[in-house]
Coordinates of C-alpha atoms in Angstrom, one line a residue:
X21 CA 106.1 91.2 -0.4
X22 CA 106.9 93.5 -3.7
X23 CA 109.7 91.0 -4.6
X24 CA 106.9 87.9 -4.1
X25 CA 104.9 90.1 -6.6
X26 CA 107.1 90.6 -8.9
X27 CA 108.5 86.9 -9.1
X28 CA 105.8 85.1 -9.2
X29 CA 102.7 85.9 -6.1
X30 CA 102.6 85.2 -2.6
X31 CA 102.0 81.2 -3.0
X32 CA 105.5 81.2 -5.4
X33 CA 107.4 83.4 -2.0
X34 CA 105.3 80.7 0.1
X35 CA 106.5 77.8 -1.5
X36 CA 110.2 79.4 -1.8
X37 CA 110.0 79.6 2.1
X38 CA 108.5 76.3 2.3
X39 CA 111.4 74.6 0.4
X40 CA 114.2 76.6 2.4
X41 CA 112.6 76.2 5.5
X42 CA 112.4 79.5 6.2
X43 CA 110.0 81.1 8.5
X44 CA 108.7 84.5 9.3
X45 CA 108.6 86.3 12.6
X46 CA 106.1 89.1 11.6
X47 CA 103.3 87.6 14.2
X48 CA 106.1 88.1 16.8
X49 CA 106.9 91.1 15.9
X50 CA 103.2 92.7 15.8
X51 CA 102.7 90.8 19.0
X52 CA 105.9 91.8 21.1
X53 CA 104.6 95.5 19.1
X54 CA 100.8 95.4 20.8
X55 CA 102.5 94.0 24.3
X56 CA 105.1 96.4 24.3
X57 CA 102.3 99.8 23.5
X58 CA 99.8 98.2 25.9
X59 CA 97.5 97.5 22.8
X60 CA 94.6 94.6 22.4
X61 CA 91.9 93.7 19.7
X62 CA 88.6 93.8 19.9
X63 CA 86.3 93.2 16.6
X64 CA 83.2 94.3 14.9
X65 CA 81.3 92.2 12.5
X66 CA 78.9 92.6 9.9
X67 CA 77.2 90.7 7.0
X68 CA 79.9 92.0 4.5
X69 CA 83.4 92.7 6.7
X70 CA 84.8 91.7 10.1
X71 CA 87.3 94.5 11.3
X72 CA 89.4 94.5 14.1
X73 CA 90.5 97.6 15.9
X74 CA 93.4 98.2 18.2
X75 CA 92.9 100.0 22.1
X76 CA 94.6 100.4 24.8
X77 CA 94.3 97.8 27.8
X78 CA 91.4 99.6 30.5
X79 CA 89.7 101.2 27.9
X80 CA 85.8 101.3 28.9
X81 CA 83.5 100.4 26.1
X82 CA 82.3 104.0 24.9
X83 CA 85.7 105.1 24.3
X84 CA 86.3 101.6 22.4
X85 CA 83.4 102.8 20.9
X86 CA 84.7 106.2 20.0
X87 CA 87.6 104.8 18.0
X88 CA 85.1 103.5 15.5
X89 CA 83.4 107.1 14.9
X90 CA 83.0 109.6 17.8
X91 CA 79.2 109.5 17.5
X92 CA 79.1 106.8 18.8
X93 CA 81.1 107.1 22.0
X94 CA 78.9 110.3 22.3
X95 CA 75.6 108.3 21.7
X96 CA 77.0 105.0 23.5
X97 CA 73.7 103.0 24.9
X98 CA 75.4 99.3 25.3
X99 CA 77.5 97.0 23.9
X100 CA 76.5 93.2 22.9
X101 CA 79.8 91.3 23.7
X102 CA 80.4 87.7 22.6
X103 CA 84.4 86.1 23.0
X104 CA 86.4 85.1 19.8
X105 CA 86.7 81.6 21.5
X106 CA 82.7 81.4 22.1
X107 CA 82.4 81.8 18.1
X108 CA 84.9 79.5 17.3
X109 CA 83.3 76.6 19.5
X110 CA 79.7 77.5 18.6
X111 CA 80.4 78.5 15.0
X112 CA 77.1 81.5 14.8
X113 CA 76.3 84.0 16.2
X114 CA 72.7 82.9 16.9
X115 CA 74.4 79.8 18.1
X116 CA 76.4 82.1 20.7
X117 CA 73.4 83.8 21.7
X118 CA 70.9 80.6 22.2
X119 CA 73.4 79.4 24.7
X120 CA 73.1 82.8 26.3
X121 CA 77.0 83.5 25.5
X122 CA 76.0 87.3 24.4
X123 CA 76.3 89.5 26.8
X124 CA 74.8 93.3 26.8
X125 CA 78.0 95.0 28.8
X126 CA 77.3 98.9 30.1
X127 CA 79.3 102.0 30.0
X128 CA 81.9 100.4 32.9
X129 CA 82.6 97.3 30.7
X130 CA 86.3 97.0 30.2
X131 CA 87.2 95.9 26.7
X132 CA 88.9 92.5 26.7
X133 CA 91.4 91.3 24.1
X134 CA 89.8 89.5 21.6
X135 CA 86.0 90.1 22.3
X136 CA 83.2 90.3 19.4
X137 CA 81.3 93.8 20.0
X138 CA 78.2 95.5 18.6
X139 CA 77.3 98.7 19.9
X140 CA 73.9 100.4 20.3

């Protein structure tokens, strides 16, 4: 990435690769990474940002929760759940939720890879 910088930006290092037809296994590597450390994604999302944060597999939504900021694991009421895929397909949130795709998940809700929380 520094040498991309310094010669010219990430599209000149993308066209370089491009021409040499070169590829990058970084998505393997943070893949075989997360499978290897028992790791998924879940997201949060907000008018401004989309994060994603990183949990174990089996962890229950409070202490998905927690990772964010311990208050609210402590203060943990529910968690409004929609799928990545859901999103994609209906393209809103509202959209999601009109086709009654949002689900409110309790304290024994296991976090699934991939899922769009908010938590209350």
């Amino acid at each position: 990435v520094m040498d991309a910088e310094i010669s010219g930006g990430m599209p000149a290092k993308k066209k370089y690769m491009d021409e040499a037809g070169a590829r990058t296994i970084i998505p393997k590597i943070i893949k075989s990474g997360y499978k290897a450390l028992n790791l998924i994604h879940y997201f949060t999302a907000g008018k401004d940002e989309v994060r994603a944060w990183s949990v174990k597999v089996g962890t229950y939504a409070p202490k998905a929760a927690g990772v964010i900021h311990t208050d609210f694991e402590k203060n943990f009421n529910c968690a409004e759940v929609m799928t990545y895929d859901d999103l994609m397909e209906l393209k809103t949130d509202a959209a999601v939720k009109a086709a009654g795709k949002l689900q409110q998940k309790g304290r024994a809700y296991e976090v699934q890879d991939g899922d769009i929380m908010h938590f209350k």
